[in-house]
Amino acid sequence: MTKRIKYDPDNIFAKILRGDMPCVKICEDDDILAFMDIFPQSKGHSLVIPKRAKATMIFDIDPDELSGLTLGVQKVAKAIDKALEPDGVRIVQFNGSESGQTIFHIHFHIIPVYAGAPVRPHAGGAPADTAVLTEIAAKIAAAL
Ligand code: AMP
């Protein structure tokens, strides 16, 4: 069974939600915040997180909050597809350290895939340039 983790209100995404840490925002509504992944696996790699849910994984999120979260994922995925014209889009969600999860506030990755461009490894490498991420986020936001 996947090892459960107690929700830590000081995790990085909780800090971003409180405004205690910066992010390159794409959009937000009552349910979700969408922002750029700072270690992008491809151009446009984005994260969608629930605003209210204090859930670490798919197992502990309230179904209504999950519903708002997945609707947000669809909205942002459509905008990424339109704005960046990838050849495919991966939606990824990790549960538990063993699966590769590193931040324990439930979230979905939206990873555009471009023909001939390998997707980079998860949560590694050098952080992306904030100016570049800001430009991509603006393009995605304009396509919402
Ligand atoms: P996971 O490993 O599924 O928990 O994903 C966490 C993701 O958050 C990784 O893809 C990281 O690159 C990304 N990440 C870590 N810190 C930040 C941050 N401060 N702002 C945006 N993305 C982050």
XYZ file of C-alpha atoms and ligand atoms in Angstrom:
167
model
C 0.000 0.000 0.000
C 1.200 3.526 -0.757
C 2.670 5.131 2.344
C 0.355 7.973 3.407
C 1.882 11.317 4.356
C 0.346 13.801 6.771
C -0.458 17.132 5.080
C 2.240 19.690 5.908
C 0.862 23.256 5.724
C 4.414 24.441 5.035
C 4.905 22.450 1.825
C 6.085 24.479 -1.185
C 2.690 24.593 -2.889
C 0.923 25.689 0.311
C 3.480 28.503 0.561
C 2.794 29.482 -3.062
C -0.958 29.523 -2.328
C -0.421 31.779 0.695
C 1.805 34.097 -1.331
C 4.823 33.208 0.823
C 6.699 31.914 -2.251
C 6.569 33.209 -5.818
C 5.258 31.334 -8.832
C 4.771 32.084 -12.508
C 0.989 32.049 -12.561
C -1.107 31.028 -15.545
C -4.551 31.422 -14.002
C -6.660 30.796 -10.936
C -10.291 30.439 -10.006
C -12.158 29.508 -6.824
C -10.943 25.910 -7.049
C -7.467 25.886 -8.587
C -4.203 27.674 -9.191
C -2.219 26.877 -12.355
C 1.431 27.861 -12.689
C 4.597 26.951 -14.542
C 6.822 24.121 -13.268
C 10.235 25.674 -12.520
C 12.028 22.476 -13.619
C 10.077 21.996 -16.850
C 10.244 18.620 -18.560
C 9.190 20.329 -21.808
C 8.213 23.798 -23.009
C 4.934 24.633 -21.280
C 5.133 22.091 -18.429
C 2.502 23.351 -16.017
C 1.074 22.372 -12.632
C -2.514 22.595 -11.441
C -3.171 22.496 -7.694
C -6.352 22.715 -5.624
C -6.664 25.876 -3.557
C -8.739 24.619 -0.633
C -7.967 20.898 -0.378
C -5.414 19.988 2.267
C -4.770 16.693 0.481
C -1.447 15.065 -0.267
C -2.579 12.432 -2.799
C -5.477 11.114 -4.876
C -6.491 8.973 -1.876
C -7.274 11.807 0.528
C -8.883 14.505 -1.601
C -12.586 15.195 -1.217
C -14.452 14.104 -4.412
C -15.967 17.563 -4.975
C -12.542 19.170 -4.711
C -11.118 16.556 -7.088
C -13.880 17.394 -9.523
C -12.957 21.111 -9.468
C -9.291 20.186 -9.815
C -9.767 17.955 -12.863
C -11.991 20.530 -14.563
C -9.152 23.013 -14.054
C -6.683 20.527 -15.533
C -8.848 20.139 -18.629
C -9.200 23.926 -19.029
C -5.443 24.525 -18.795
C -4.588 21.499 -21.001
C -6.856 22.856 -23.736
C -5.193 26.284 -23.512
C -1.708 24.723 -23.658
C -2.712 22.660 -26.685
C -4.048 25.738 -28.452
C -1.282 28.162 -27.474
C 1.825 25.976 -27.861
C 0.633 23.507 -30.517
C 2.415 20.417 -29.143
C 2.052 17.040 -30.837
C 0.594 15.519 -27.677
C -0.093 16.330 -24.038
C 0.734 14.163 -21.032
C -1.275 14.525 -17.841
C 0.650 13.037 -14.907
C -0.147 12.746 -11.212
C 2.172 11.037 -8.706
C 1.115 9.455 -5.403
C 3.782 8.609 -2.826
C 7.566 9.003 -2.755
C 8.062 5.634 -4.426
C 6.040 6.810 -7.430
C 8.221 9.900 -7.773
C 6.112 12.408 -5.833
C 8.257 15.129 -4.263
C 5.710 17.729 -3.093
C 2.877 16.492 -0.907
C 0.060 18.815 -1.927
C -1.903 16.951 -4.593
C -1.294 18.285 -8.109
C -1.471 17.396 -11.764
C 1.347 17.919 -14.252
C 0.433 18.990 -17.781
C 3.400 18.174 -20.010
C 3.211 19.108 -23.691
C 5.107 16.682 -25.933
C 6.761 17.777 -29.176
C 7.726 15.357 -31.956
C 11.476 14.777 -31.968
C 12.037 16.486 -28.593
C 12.547 14.044 -25.718
C 10.704 14.870 -22.495
C 13.299 15.698 -19.822
C 13.485 13.778 -16.507
C 11.053 14.538 -13.685
C 11.933 17.138 -11.015
C 15.554 17.651 -11.952
C 18.036 19.703 -13.891
C 18.426 23.445 -13.708
C 15.515 25.782 -12.982
C 14.102 27.560 -16.019
C 14.550 31.268 -16.639
C 11.648 33.148 -15.014
C 11.363 35.568 -17.962
C 10.978 32.647 -20.381
C 8.371 30.978 -18.144
C 6.488 34.281 -17.826
C 6.284 34.608 -21.609
C 4.979 31.036 -21.990
C 2.454 31.530 -19.146
C 1.120 34.668 -20.863
C 0.628 32.734 -24.122
C -1.246 29.969 -22.310
C -3.375 32.477 -20.370
C -4.292 34.249 -23.603
C -5.626 30.951 -24.996
C -7.911 30.218 -22.033
P 5.950 15.897 -7.904
O 7.327 15.294 -7.917
O 4.924 15.166 -8.712
O 5.528 16.121 -6.479
O 6.058 17.283 -8.641
C 6.524 18.451 -8.056
C 6.886 19.359 -9.199
O 7.037 20.651 -8.677
C 8.196 19.004 -9.913
O 7.954 18.823 -11.295
C 9.104 20.210 -9.649
O 9.890 20.517 -10.761
C 8.108 21.298 -9.348
N 8.542 22.364 -8.475
C 9.302 22.271 -7.359
N 9.413 23.484 -6.755
C 8.670 24.340 -7.510
C 8.374 25.743 -7.406
N 8.856 26.500 -6.417
N 7.607 26.308 -8.380
C 7.124 25.551 -9.395
N 7.366 24.222 -9.531
C 8.114 23.633 -8.606
